[in-house]
mmCIF file of C-alpha atoms in Angstrom:
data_model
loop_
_atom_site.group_PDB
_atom_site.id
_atom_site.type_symbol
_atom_site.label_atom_id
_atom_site.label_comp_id
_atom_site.label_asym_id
_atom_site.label_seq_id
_atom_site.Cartn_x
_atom_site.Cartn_y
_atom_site.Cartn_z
ATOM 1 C CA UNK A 14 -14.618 -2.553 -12.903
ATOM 2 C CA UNK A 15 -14.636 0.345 -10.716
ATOM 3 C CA UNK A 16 -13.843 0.069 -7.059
ATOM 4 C CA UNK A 17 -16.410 0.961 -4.383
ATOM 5 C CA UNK A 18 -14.499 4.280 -2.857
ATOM 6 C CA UNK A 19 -14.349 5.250 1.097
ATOM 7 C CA UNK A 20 -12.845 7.718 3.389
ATOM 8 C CA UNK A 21 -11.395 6.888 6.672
ATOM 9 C CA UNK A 22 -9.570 9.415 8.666
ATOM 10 C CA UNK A 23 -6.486 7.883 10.697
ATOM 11 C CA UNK A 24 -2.974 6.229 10.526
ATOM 12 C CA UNK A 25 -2.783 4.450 7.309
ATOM 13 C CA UNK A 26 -0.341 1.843 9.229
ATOM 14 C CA UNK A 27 -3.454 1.354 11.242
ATOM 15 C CA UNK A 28 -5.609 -0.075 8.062
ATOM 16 C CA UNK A 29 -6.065 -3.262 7.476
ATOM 17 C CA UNK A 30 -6.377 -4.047 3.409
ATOM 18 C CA UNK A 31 -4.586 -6.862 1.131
ATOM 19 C CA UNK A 32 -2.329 -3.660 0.020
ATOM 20 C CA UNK A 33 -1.751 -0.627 1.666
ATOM 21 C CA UNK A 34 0.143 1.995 -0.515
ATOM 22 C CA UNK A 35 3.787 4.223 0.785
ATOM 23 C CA UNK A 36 3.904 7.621 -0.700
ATOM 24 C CA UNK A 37 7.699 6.634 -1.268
ATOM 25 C CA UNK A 38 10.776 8.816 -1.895
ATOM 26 C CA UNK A 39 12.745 7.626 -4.710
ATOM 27 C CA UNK A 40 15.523 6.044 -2.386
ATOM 28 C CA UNK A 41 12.786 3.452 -1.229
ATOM 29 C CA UNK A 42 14.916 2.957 2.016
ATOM 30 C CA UNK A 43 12.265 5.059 4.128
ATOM 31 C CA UNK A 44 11.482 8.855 5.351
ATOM 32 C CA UNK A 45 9.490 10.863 7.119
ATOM 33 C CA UNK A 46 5.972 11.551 6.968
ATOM 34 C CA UNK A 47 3.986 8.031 5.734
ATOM 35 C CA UNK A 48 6.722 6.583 4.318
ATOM 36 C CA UNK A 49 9.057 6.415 7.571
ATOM 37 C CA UNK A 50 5.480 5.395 9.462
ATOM 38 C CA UNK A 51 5.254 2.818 7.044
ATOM 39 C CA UNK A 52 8.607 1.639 7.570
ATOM 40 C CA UNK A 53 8.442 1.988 11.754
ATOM 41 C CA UNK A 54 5.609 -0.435 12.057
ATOM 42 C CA UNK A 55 6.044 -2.880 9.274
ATOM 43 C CA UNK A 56 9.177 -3.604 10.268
ATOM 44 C CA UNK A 57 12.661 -4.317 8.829
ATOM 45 C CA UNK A 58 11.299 -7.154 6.571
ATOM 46 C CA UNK A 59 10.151 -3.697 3.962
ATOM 47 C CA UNK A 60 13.405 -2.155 4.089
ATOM 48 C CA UNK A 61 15.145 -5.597 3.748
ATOM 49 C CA UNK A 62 13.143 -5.914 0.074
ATOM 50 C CA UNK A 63 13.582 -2.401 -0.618
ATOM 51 C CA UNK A 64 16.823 -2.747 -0.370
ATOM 52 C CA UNK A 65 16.928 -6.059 -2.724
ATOM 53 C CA UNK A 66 15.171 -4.031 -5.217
ATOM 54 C CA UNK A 67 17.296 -0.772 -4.979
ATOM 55 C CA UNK A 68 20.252 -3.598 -5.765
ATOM 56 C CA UNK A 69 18.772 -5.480 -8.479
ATOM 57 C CA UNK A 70 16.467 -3.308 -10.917
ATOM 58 C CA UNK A 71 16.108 -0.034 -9.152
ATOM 59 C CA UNK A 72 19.580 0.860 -8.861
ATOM 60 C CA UNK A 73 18.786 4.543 -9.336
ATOM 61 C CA UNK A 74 15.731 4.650 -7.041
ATOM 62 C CA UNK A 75 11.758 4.122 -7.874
ATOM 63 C CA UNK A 76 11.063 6.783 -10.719
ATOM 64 C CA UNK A 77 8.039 9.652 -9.685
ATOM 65 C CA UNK A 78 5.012 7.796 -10.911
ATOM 66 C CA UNK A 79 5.807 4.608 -10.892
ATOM 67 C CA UNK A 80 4.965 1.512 -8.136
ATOM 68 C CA UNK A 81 6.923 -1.608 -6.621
ATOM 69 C CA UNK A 82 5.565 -3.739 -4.244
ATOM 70 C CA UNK A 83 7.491 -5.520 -0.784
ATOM 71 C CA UNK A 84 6.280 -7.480 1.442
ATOM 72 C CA UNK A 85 4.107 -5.437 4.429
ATOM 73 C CA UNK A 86 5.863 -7.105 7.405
ATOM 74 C CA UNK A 87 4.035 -6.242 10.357
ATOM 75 C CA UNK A 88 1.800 -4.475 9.100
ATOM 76 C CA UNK A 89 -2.478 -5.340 8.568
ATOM 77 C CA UNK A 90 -1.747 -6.185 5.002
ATOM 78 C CA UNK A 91 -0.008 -8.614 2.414
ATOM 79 C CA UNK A 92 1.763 -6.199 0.624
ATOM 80 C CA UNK A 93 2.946 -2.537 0.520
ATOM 81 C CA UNK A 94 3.219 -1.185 -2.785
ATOM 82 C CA UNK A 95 5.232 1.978 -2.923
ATOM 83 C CA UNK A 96 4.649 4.835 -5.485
ATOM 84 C CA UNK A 97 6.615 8.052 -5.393
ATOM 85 C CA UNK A 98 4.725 11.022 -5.769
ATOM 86 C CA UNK A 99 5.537 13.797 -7.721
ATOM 87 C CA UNK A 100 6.865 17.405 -6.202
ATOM 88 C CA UNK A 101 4.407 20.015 -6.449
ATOM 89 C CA UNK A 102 5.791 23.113 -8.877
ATOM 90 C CA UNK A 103 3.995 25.887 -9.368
ATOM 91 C CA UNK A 104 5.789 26.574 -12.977
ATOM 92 C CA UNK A 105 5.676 22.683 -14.109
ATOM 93 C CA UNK A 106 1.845 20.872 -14.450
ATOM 94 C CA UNK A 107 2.870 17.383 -12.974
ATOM 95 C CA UNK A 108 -0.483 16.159 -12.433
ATOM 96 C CA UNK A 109 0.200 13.447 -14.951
ATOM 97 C CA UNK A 110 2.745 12.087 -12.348
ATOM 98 C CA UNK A 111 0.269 12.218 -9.504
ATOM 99 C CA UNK A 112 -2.221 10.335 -11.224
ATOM 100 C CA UNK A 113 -0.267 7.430 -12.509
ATOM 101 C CA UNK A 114 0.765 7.019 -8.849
ATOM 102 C CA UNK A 115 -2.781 6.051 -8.238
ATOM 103 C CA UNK A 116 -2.882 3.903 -11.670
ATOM 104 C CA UNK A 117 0.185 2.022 -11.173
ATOM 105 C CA UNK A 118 -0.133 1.100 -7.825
ATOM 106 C CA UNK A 119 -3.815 -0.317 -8.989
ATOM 107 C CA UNK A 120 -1.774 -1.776 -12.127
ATOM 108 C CA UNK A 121 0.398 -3.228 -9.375
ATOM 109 C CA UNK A 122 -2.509 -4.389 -7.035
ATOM 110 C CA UNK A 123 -4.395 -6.638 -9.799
ATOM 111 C CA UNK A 124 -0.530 -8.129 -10.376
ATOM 112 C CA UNK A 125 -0.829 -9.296 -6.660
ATOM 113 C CA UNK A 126 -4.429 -9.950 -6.881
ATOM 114 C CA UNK A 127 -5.145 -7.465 -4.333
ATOM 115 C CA UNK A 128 -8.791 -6.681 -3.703
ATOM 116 C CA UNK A 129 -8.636 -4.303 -1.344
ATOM 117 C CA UNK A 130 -6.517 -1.168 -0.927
ATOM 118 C CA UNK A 131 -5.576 1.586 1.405
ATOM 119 C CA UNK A 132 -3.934 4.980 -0.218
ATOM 120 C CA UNK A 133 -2.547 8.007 1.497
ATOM 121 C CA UNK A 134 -3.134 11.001 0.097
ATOM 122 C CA UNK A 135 0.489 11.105 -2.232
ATOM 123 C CA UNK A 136 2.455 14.336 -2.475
ATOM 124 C CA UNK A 137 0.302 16.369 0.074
ATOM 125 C CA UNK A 138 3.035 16.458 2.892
ATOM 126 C CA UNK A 139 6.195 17.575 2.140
ATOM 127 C CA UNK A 140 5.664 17.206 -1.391
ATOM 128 C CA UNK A 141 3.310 20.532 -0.986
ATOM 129 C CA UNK A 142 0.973 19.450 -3.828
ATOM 130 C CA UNK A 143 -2.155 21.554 -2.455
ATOM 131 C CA UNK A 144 -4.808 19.206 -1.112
ATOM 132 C CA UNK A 145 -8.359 19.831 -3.238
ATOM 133 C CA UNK A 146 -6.345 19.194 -5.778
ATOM 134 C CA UNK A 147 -4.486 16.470 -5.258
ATOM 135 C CA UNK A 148 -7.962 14.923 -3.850
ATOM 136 C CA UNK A 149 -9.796 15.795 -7.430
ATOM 137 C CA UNK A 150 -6.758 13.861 -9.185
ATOM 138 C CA UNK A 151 -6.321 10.546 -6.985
ATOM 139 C CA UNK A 152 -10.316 10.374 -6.568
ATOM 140 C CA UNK A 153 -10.560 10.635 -10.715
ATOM 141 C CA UNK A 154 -8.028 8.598 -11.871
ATOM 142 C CA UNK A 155 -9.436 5.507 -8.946
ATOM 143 C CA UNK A 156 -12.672 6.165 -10.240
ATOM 144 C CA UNK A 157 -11.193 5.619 -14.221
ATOM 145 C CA UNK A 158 -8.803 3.452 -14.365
ATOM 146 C CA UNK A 159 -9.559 -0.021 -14.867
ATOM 147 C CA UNK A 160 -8.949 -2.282 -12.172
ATOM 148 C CA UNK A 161 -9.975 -5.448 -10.595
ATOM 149 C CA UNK A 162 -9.635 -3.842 -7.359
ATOM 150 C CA UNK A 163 -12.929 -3.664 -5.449
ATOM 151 C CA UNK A 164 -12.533 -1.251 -3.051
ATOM 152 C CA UNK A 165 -10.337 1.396 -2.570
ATOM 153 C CA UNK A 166 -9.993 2.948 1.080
ATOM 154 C CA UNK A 167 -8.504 6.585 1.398
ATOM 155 C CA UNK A 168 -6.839 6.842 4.763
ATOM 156 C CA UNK A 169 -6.362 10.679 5.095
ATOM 157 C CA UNK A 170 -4.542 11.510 8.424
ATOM 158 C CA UNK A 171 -6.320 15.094 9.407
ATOM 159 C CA UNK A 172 -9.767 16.376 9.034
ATOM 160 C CA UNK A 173 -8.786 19.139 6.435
ATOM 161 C CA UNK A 174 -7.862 16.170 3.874
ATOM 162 C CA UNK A 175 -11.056 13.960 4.626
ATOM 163 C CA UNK A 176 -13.103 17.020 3.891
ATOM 164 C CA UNK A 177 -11.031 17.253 0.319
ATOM 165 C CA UNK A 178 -11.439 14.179 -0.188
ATOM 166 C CA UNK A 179 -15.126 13.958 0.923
ATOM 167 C CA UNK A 180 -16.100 16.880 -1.719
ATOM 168 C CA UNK A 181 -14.983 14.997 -4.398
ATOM 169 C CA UNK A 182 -16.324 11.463 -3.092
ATOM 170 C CA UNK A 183 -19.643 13.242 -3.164
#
């Protein structure tokens, strides 16, 4: 099934969705941009798990492309399910990374039985994947991958992103 797709522009910590997905670091104990947002208003119930899962099978932090989900304390939301994104290289295609972020966290979502989900748009901050691009792979790989999901929200946080994200929304 593919999800119905739509853009929202705003705080992602703002959404309300069964999952709402952390553009992690590898650490999983929190950062800056959405993941230390994330973090801030959801509470210390997220870094409590993250925490339990750095100390049971993620002893050498979340590996780029992969998804884990914790509890979304205070947050709108059941769950948080946290995918690190990959850094952007100029001399290295990673794009492969970037899109299983958006395929694991789905793989993760039908797991939970999620039906709805909220997604940042991963690696664009300090990550410096370039933004039309990292729009054309999260929108693709949604749109592809096989999911049980039913709607996918992107929450993009300024209006240069929404319009990325809008062109390739269509």
């Amino acid at each position: 099934m593919t999800p119905t797709v739509t853009l929202v522009r705003g705080d992602i910590t703002r959404r309300s969705a069964d999952a709402i997905v952390n553009a992690a670091n590898s650490s999983l104990l929190g950062g800056g941009g959405v993941d230390g947002a994330i973090h801030r208003r959801g509470g210390p119930d997220i870094l409590a798990e993250c925490r339990r899962l750095r100390a049971s099978r993620y002893g050498r932090g979340l590996p780029t492309g992969q998804a884990v989900a914790t509890t979304a304390g205070r947050l709108d939301a059941r769950w948080v399910i946290h995918t690190v994104g990959p850094v952007h290289s100029t001399s290295e295609d990673r794009s492969g990374l970037l899109a299983s972020c958006y395929r694991e966290s789905l793989r993760v979502a039908d797991e939970l039985g999620a039906r709805t989900v909220a997604f940042p748009a991963i690696s664009t901050g300090v990550y410096r994947w370039p933004m039309e691009d990292a729009a054309r792979i999260a929108v693709e790989t949604v749109r592809t991958t096989d999911t049980a999901v039913e709607e996918v929200t992107f929450v993009l946080f300024d209006d240069r992103a929404h319009e990325a994200f809008a062109a390739q929304v269509g």
